PDB file of C-alpha atoms in Angstrom:
ATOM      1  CA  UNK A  83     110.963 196.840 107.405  1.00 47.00           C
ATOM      2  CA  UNK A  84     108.356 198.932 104.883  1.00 57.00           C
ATOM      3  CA  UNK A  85     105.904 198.593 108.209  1.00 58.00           C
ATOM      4  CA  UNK A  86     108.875 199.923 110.253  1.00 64.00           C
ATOM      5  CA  UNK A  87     109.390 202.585 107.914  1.00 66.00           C
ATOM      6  CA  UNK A  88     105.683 203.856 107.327  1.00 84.00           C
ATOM      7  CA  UNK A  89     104.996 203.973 110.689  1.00 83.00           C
ATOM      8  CA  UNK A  90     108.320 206.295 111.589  1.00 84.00           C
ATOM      9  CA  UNK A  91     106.687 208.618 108.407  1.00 89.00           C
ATOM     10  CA  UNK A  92     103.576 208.993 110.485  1.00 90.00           C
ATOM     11  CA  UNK A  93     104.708 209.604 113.628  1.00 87.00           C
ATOM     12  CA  UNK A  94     107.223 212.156 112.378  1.00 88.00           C
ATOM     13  CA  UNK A  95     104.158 213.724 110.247  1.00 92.00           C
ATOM     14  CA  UNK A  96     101.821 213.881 113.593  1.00 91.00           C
ATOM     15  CA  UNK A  97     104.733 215.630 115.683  1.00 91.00           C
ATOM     16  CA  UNK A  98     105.569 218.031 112.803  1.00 94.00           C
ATOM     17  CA  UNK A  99     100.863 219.003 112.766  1.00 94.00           C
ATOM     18  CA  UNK A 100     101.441 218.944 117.058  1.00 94.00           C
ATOM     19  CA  UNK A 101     104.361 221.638 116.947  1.00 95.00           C
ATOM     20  CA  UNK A 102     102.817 223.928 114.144  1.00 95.00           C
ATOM     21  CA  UNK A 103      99.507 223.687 115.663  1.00 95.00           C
ATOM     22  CA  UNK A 104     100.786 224.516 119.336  1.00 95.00           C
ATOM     23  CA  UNK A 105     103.288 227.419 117.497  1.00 96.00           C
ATOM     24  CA  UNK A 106     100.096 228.849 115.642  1.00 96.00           C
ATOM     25  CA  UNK A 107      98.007 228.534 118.884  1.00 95.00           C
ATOM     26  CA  UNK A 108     100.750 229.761 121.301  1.00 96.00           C
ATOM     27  CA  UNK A 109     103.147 232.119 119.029  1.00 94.00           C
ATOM     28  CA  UNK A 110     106.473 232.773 121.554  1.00 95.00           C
ATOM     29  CA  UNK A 111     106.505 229.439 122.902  1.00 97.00           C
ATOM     30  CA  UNK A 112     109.817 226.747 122.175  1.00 97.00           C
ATOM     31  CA  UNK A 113     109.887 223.248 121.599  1.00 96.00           C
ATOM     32  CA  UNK A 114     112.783 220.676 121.109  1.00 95.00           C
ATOM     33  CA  UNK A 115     113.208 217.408 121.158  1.00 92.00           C
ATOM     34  CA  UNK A 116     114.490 215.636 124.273  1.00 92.00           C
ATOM     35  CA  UNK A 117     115.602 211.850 124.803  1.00 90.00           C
ATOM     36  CA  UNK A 118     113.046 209.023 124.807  1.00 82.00           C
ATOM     37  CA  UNK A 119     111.429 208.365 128.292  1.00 79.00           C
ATOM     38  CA  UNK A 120     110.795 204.562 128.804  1.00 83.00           C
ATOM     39  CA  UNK A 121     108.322 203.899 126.141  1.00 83.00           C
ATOM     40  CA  UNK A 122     107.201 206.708 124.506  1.00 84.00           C
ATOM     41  CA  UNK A 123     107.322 206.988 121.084  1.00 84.00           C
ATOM     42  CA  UNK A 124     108.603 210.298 121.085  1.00 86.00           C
ATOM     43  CA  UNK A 125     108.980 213.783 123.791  1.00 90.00           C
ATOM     44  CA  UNK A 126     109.451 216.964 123.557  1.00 91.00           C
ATOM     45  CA  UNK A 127     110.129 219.879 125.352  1.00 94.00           C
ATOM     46  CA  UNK A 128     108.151 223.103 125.116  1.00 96.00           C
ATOM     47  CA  UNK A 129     109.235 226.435 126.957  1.00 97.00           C
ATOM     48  CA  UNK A 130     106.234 228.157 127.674  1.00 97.00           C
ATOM     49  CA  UNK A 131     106.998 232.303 128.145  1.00 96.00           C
ATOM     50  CA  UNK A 132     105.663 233.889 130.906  1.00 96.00           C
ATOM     51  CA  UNK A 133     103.401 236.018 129.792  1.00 96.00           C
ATOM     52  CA  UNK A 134     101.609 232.685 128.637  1.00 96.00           C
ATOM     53  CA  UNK A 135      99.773 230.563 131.140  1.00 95.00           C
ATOM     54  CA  UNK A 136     101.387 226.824 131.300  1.00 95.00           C
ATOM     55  CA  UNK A 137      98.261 225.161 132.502  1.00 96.00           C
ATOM     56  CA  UNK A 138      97.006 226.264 129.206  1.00 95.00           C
ATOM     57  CA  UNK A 139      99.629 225.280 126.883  1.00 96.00           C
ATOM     58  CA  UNK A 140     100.301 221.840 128.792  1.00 95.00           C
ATOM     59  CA  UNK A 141      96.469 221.615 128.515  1.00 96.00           C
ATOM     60  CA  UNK A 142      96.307 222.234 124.628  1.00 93.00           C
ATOM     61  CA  UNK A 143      99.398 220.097 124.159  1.00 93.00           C
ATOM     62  CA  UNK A 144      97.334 217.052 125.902  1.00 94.00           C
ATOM     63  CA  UNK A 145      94.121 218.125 123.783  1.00 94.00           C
ATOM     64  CA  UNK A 146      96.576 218.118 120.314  1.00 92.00           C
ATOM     65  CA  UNK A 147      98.053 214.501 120.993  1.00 89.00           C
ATOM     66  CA  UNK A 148      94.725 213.133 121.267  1.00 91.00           C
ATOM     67  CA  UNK A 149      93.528 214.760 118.139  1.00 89.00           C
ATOM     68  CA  UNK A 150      95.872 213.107 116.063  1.00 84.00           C
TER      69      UNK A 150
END
């Protein structure tokens, strides 16, 4: 259970550094959490405003998860 437990800290840690970094990066855009899909370990949501460019933030979003 510890193993179960450390590994839930970690992956709440990483999502908290992905959202800051894409809020710091992208200031106006929204993110919540939405239901698991199949097996991810964890989704979210991001509304990207339009005077942003979504290929951009999807793109940086992509770029962050692989970072951590």
């Amino acid at each position: 259970m510890k193993a179960a437990a450390s590994d839930k800290t970690l992956l709440a840690d990483a999502v908290a550094e992905l959202i800051e970094a894409l809020h710091q990066k992208y200031p106006g855009i929204k993110t919540k959490p939405t239901p698991h899909v199949e097996d991810e370990d964890f989704t979210i949501e991001v509304e990207v405003p339009p005077q942003l460019s979504l290929e951009a933030v999807e793109s940086e979003c992509h770029k962050e998860c692989i970072r951590l």
